[in-house]
């Protein structure tokens, strides 16, 4: 299954481009699903068709779905929700509040990942287009894949072995209820799906992340940060869409100024994302709503190109022998020196950029070595181990 994921600042056109991409790939003959993971769903509005929490047919070859956390919890994860409510109640929340708080932060992202896993396993679709929440939400979702893996490894390795054996005693001693076997099993199933998703989303042959931007300074700055974070987590970006470009027929002094700004900013965008391909898209003379308009939008973006194609393959994390040790290099485009930090802890290298952090389990060749140098060099972070 091919995954195309759109991210970017709020309002730049992620939903429209996701829907347009789906309309086009469906037309090209791919069995396509467009999936909205943004809790503030607007995929149905964009298609001008009803879309729910299970895939519905919206055109030939084209299905759409909006992930609904409450629905997911109620239908598939009642056992976990029940446990969470009990857990919260034990922490002093009364039952009603606990019920309401039964959706901890991160659940949106978690269920979105799980559904991606489901669709991959079910194999009904050749193309999955993911309409993401704005930048921060996308990063939380993608970052979660690694965090979960890291946490689950520990959870199953340590807790399952130790805690399960002593649960009856432990539950009496502690005020916290422990998850039942059923919950463990549910978490286990969940985990195996998430794990496959991480592989899928990090594979540049199968997944393309596309950053939607607009030729305006503030939007570009956020796009650049998104690019940095995606580098940090090692997710493959293959294109940037520059949306809402004023077409030449827009005349008059009022817009002349905007045209000039956009021209400048398009230059900046080009420079900032080189050698990634940039797809400029003009501002339509109306809202882009409904399948025919979306088809038009797809044509404006991709022309005759197949949107399911991989448009660019960037560099990934790399480890190389260097001098008396090894160099690990991680692309961190646009990162600034003072926001990047790295340190080792056991067999992990922890790299943080701003609010985001990646725990990298080091390859065997590097574990136990000492970090002697780290520097940021032309958008690449190099850590030397000896
Ligand atoms: N190229 C465009 N020309 C005209 N309107 C656009 C264009 N791209 C998006 N829009 C409109 O802008 C609004 C926001 O787009 P949307 O796709 O919902 O953004 P996001 O999902 O990033 O928040 C929608 O009303 C959409 O129809
Ligand atoms: Mg949207």
XYZ file of C-alpha atoms and ligand atoms in Angstrom:
414
model
C 0.000 0.000 0.000
C 1.293 3.387 -1.003
C 0.895 6.166 1.581
C 0.787 9.862 0.729
C 0.577 12.100 3.758
C -0.107 15.839 3.682
C 1.035 18.078 6.491
C 1.379 21.832 7.018
C 0.023 24.820 8.879
C -3.716 25.152 9.496
C -5.688 26.418 6.521
C -2.994 26.006 3.845
C -4.965 23.404 1.887
C -4.057 19.990 3.331
C -7.588 18.638 3.206
C -8.230 19.984 -0.287
C -4.962 18.534 -1.582
C -5.555 15.185 0.105
C -9.001 14.919 -1.405
C -7.726 16.124 -4.801
C -4.896 13.581 -4.746
C -7.374 10.823 -3.937
C -9.717 11.897 -6.708
C -6.829 11.786 -9.167
C -5.298 8.456 -8.094
C -8.759 6.873 -8.149
C -9.179 8.192 -11.665
C -5.824 6.683 -12.616
C -7.187 3.326 -11.500
C -5.749 2.945 -7.994
C -8.111 1.702 -5.328
C -7.806 4.742 -3.066
C -8.766 5.701 0.459
C -8.543 9.266 1.752
C -8.342 9.301 5.524
C -8.663 12.365 7.722
C -6.826 12.200 11.045
C -7.498 15.817 12.005
C -10.034 15.784 14.844
C -11.475 18.934 13.271
C -12.620 16.960 10.236
C -13.396 18.740 7.010
C -12.873 15.965 4.490
C -16.615 15.495 4.066
C -17.015 19.252 3.555
C -14.257 19.248 0.987
C -15.781 16.369 -0.963
C -19.263 17.787 -0.336
C -20.344 14.276 0.598
C -21.110 12.579 3.902
C -18.023 10.859 5.355
C -18.012 8.869 8.590
C -15.822 6.817 10.865
C -15.873 3.844 8.494
C -14.846 4.106 4.841
C -17.632 5.138 2.488
C -17.575 5.089 -1.280
C -17.391 8.640 -2.663
C -16.498 7.954 -6.291
C -15.386 5.075 -8.519
C -12.270 3.572 -6.831
C -12.444 6.193 -4.104
C -13.380 5.788 -0.430
C -13.106 8.307 2.388
C -12.999 8.054 6.172
C -12.707 10.412 9.133
C -11.131 8.927 12.251
C -13.354 9.391 15.280
C -11.684 8.655 18.610
C -14.914 8.167 20.526
C -16.181 5.716 17.989
C -12.876 3.820 17.949
C -12.820 3.574 21.694
C -16.424 2.495 21.941
C -16.296 -0.154 19.237
C -12.838 -1.663 19.414
C -11.233 -0.613 22.619
C -13.872 -0.811 25.283
C -11.563 -2.935 27.405
C -8.869 -0.280 27.380
C -11.320 2.498 28.024
C -12.730 0.601 30.947
C -9.257 0.192 32.346
C -8.431 3.843 31.814
C -11.602 4.890 33.599
C -10.767 2.626 36.537
C -7.249 3.902 36.554
C -8.403 7.511 36.569
C -10.945 6.769 39.281
C -8.137 5.313 41.389
C -6.260 8.566 40.901
C -9.069 10.501 42.532
C -11.300 11.351 39.573
C -14.886 10.390 40.185
C -16.454 7.916 37.811
C -18.227 10.462 35.611
C -15.171 12.644 35.242
C -13.044 9.565 34.651
C -15.429 8.501 31.930
C -15.105 11.867 30.298
C -11.375 11.947 30.706
C -11.251 8.424 29.335
C -9.614 9.815 26.225
C -6.098 10.734 27.196
C -4.111 13.103 24.988
C -2.515 11.412 22.045
C -5.488 9.096 21.428
C -6.339 10.794 18.139
C -2.883 10.110 16.887
C -2.827 6.612 18.301
C -6.054 5.553 16.615
C -5.040 7.139 13.366
C -1.902 5.027 13.365
C -3.860 1.951 14.259
C -6.279 2.483 11.411
C -3.389 2.953 8.993
C -2.161 -0.407 10.273
C -5.585 -1.959 9.742
C -5.839 -0.709 6.184
C -2.387 -2.017 5.457
C -3.192 -5.459 6.834
C -6.608 -5.642 5.131
C -5.002 -4.808 1.800
C -8.112 -3.302 0.174
C -6.403 -0.145 -0.978
C -3.465 0.544 -3.242
C -3.187 4.194 -2.252
C -3.877 5.683 1.167
C -3.930 9.474 1.322
C -3.649 10.817 4.863
C -5.005 14.263 5.613
C -3.177 15.192 8.804
C -3.815 17.587 11.637
C -1.695 20.764 11.397
C 2.084 20.439 11.782
C 2.253 19.860 15.562
C -0.367 17.111 15.429
C 1.374 15.410 12.519
C 4.661 15.417 14.382
C 3.028 14.017 17.498
C 1.479 11.277 15.424
C 4.697 10.378 13.653
C 6.819 10.772 16.777
C 4.442 8.485 18.608
C 5.383 5.527 16.409
C 8.873 5.536 17.837
C 7.902 6.478 21.356
C 5.416 3.608 21.426
C 7.916 1.126 20.196
C 10.362 2.274 22.815
C 7.774 2.199 25.567
C 6.180 -1.055 24.536
C 9.483 -2.845 24.422
C 9.946 -1.934 28.038
C 6.307 -2.524 28.908
C 6.309 -6.053 27.598
C 9.806 -6.952 28.544
C 9.691 -5.834 32.142
C 6.126 -5.220 33.244
C 4.472 -8.166 31.647
C 6.950 -10.632 33.037
C 7.143 -9.165 36.504
C 3.786 -7.544 37.120
C 1.590 -10.312 35.779
C 3.119 -12.832 38.096
C 2.503 -10.703 41.123
C -0.713 -8.910 40.141
C -2.965 -10.189 42.937
C -0.441 -9.094 45.523
C 0.601 -5.928 43.760
C -2.986 -4.759 43.339
C -3.577 -5.028 47.063
C -0.417 -3.120 47.857
C -0.829 -0.406 45.266
C -3.796 1.893 44.905
C -3.569 1.608 41.113
C -5.460 -1.127 39.295
C -3.289 -3.135 36.946
C -4.373 -3.927 33.428
C -6.177 -7.239 33.042
C -5.012 -9.991 30.684
C -7.580 -8.759 28.229
C -6.126 -5.276 28.316
C -2.643 -6.688 27.917
C -3.828 -8.660 24.939
C -5.498 -5.585 23.463
C -2.346 -3.551 23.967
C -0.371 -6.378 22.404
C -2.540 -6.407 19.278
C -2.379 -2.686 19.138
C 1.359 -2.723 19.412
C 1.932 -5.164 16.579
C -0.113 -2.946 14.277
C 1.628 0.232 15.276
C 4.937 -1.449 14.739
C 4.142 -2.288 11.132
C 2.959 1.271 10.630
C 6.256 2.701 11.718
C 8.078 0.615 9.131
C 5.550 1.624 6.506
C 5.703 5.341 7.258
C 9.485 5.397 7.322
C 9.897 3.531 4.060
C 10.608 6.027 1.256
C 9.495 3.488 -1.346
C 6.028 3.245 0.152
C 5.466 6.524 1.968
C 5.703 10.110 0.771
C 5.195 13.006 3.108
C 4.227 16.200 1.323
C 4.505 19.556 2.994
C 1.799 21.999 2.026
C 2.921 25.598 2.181
C 1.878 29.024 0.957
C 4.328 31.651 -0.317
C 4.134 33.751 2.845
C 6.879 34.190 5.373
C 5.118 32.777 8.444
C 3.830 29.737 6.633
C 7.237 28.990 5.121
C 8.859 29.225 8.523
C 6.489 26.602 9.852
C 7.090 24.449 6.765
C 10.814 24.594 7.424
C 10.329 23.523 11.018
C 8.154 20.645 9.881
C 10.942 19.619 7.514
C 13.439 19.671 10.393
C 11.263 17.507 12.623
C 10.566 15.066 9.820
C 14.335 14.791 9.394
C 14.709 14.178 13.103
C 12.302 11.256 13.019
C 13.559 10.029 9.664
C 10.298 10.318 7.716
C 10.554 10.628 3.919
C 9.471 13.948 2.405
C 9.184 13.865 -1.383
C 7.588 17.196 -2.339
C 6.441 20.621 -1.241
C 3.202 22.126 -2.515
C 3.182 25.921 -2.766
C -0.534 26.609 -2.634
C -2.560 29.769 -3.230
C -0.197 31.414 -5.690
C -1.867 34.447 -7.276
C -2.270 33.827 -11.022
C -0.948 36.376 -13.563
C -4.433 37.587 -14.441
C -4.767 39.099 -10.966
C -4.060 42.747 -11.710
C -4.351 46.081 -9.954
C -2.148 47.924 -7.464
C -3.679 46.295 -4.384
C -2.642 42.826 -5.461
C 0.562 43.981 -7.179
C 2.090 44.129 -3.720
C 0.936 40.613 -2.881
C 2.278 39.339 -6.188
C 5.672 40.781 -5.357
C 5.643 39.243 -1.858
C 4.662 35.863 -3.242
C 7.359 36.004 -5.905
C 9.982 36.707 -3.256
C 8.680 34.033 -0.956
C 8.533 31.459 -3.752
C 12.241 32.118 -4.276
C 12.853 31.588 -0.566
C 10.800 28.406 -0.603
C 12.777 27.086 -3.571
C 16.060 27.832 -1.875
C 14.959 26.367 1.475
C 13.747 23.054 0.109
C 16.184 22.458 -2.724
C 16.500 19.814 -4.189
C 12.965 18.759 -3.232
C 10.486 19.316 -6.064
C 8.085 22.191 -5.470
C 4.612 22.125 -7.002
C 3.093 25.590 -7.269
C -0.698 25.773 -7.305
C -2.658 28.865 -8.110
C -5.346 30.392 -5.976
C -8.624 29.368 -7.541
C -11.326 31.941 -8.138
C -13.554 30.061 -5.693
C -13.454 27.587 -2.848
C -12.358 24.130 -3.940
C -15.318 22.000 -2.934
C -16.769 18.854 -4.492
C -15.260 16.171 -6.699
C -15.187 18.143 -10.003
C -13.394 21.100 -8.357
C -10.982 18.721 -6.624
C -10.234 17.056 -9.948
C -9.363 20.490 -11.283
C -7.137 21.154 -8.276
C -5.313 17.858 -8.845
C -4.708 18.848 -12.447
C -3.353 22.221 -11.321
C -0.899 20.487 -8.957
C 0.230 17.390 -10.801
C -0.669 18.063 -14.426
C -0.292 14.715 -16.162
C 2.005 13.323 -13.454
C 0.878 10.390 -11.350
C 0.534 11.621 -7.727
C 1.207 8.075 -6.500
C 4.730 8.285 -7.864
C 7.650 8.975 -5.492
C 8.902 12.421 -6.518
C 12.129 12.552 -4.588
C 14.328 10.383 -2.422
C 16.241 12.243 0.272
C 19.073 11.174 2.502
C 18.344 9.046 5.540
C 20.186 8.454 8.766
C 23.597 7.003 8.087
C 26.424 5.441 10.050
C 29.911 5.346 8.594
C 33.364 4.399 9.811
C 35.357 7.597 10.339
C 38.870 7.882 11.793
C 39.183 5.777 14.903
C 35.402 5.521 15.298
C 32.111 6.097 13.540
C 30.118 9.051 12.285
C 26.366 9.016 12.600
C 24.721 11.596 10.381
C 21.111 12.640 10.594
C 19.564 15.145 8.172
C 18.166 18.060 10.172
C 17.399 20.645 7.491
C 17.015 24.217 8.775
C 17.766 23.269 12.385
C 19.563 25.946 14.398
C 22.627 25.132 16.471
C 21.192 26.244 19.785
C 18.017 24.178 19.500
C 19.708 20.852 18.800
C 20.876 18.758 21.719
C 22.189 15.225 21.833
C 23.292 12.884 24.563
C 23.615 9.172 25.119
C 21.855 7.090 27.707
C 22.665 3.412 27.862
C 22.469 2.111 24.316
C 20.408 5.060 23.120
C 21.277 8.322 21.497
C 18.792 11.017 22.354
C 18.498 13.913 19.942
C 16.196 16.800 20.653
C 15.203 19.695 18.434
C 12.990 22.278 20.115
C 10.135 20.386 21.744
C 10.657 17.166 19.870
C 12.928 14.396 20.919
C 14.011 11.166 19.357
C 15.342 8.197 21.245
C 17.499 6.310 18.799
C 18.427 2.823 19.779
C 22.010 2.712 18.597
C 23.223 0.076 16.208
C 25.367 -2.524 17.882
C 28.521 -1.044 16.397
C 27.910 2.226 18.241
C 26.470 1.079 21.546
C 28.938 1.535 24.369
C 31.125 3.949 22.414
C 31.652 7.486 23.556
C 30.405 10.583 21.745
C 33.437 12.754 21.172
C 32.038 15.352 18.793
C 28.689 16.569 17.544
C 28.101 19.312 15.039
C 25.510 20.723 12.744
C 26.850 21.140 9.276
C 24.768 22.291 6.306
C 21.545 20.823 7.615
C 23.171 17.554 8.656
C 23.781 16.688 12.283
C 26.936 14.606 12.709
C 27.776 12.744 15.862
C 31.184 11.171 16.157
C 31.576 8.045 18.304
C 34.869 6.600 19.480
N -5.672 26.685 -4.411
C -6.778 27.088 -3.777
N -7.589 28.027 -4.311
C -8.698 28.452 -3.674
N -9.113 27.988 -2.501
C -8.349 27.042 -1.899
C -7.157 26.543 -2.493
N -6.634 25.595 -1.664
C -7.480 25.533 -0.609
N -8.507 26.386 -0.743
C -9.616 26.651 0.193
O -9.035 27.072 1.419
C -9.788 26.599 2.514
C -8.873 25.830 3.452
O -8.384 24.668 2.805
P -8.229 23.274 3.530
O -7.872 22.273 2.497
O -9.413 22.987 4.386
O -6.957 23.579 4.456
P -6.341 22.736 5.679
O -6.848 21.340 5.561
O -4.861 22.828 5.478
O -6.777 23.423 6.935
C -10.900 25.746 1.947
O -12.051 26.530 1.901
C -10.429 25.416 0.543
O -11.497 25.247 -0.348
Mg -7.887 20.222 7.043
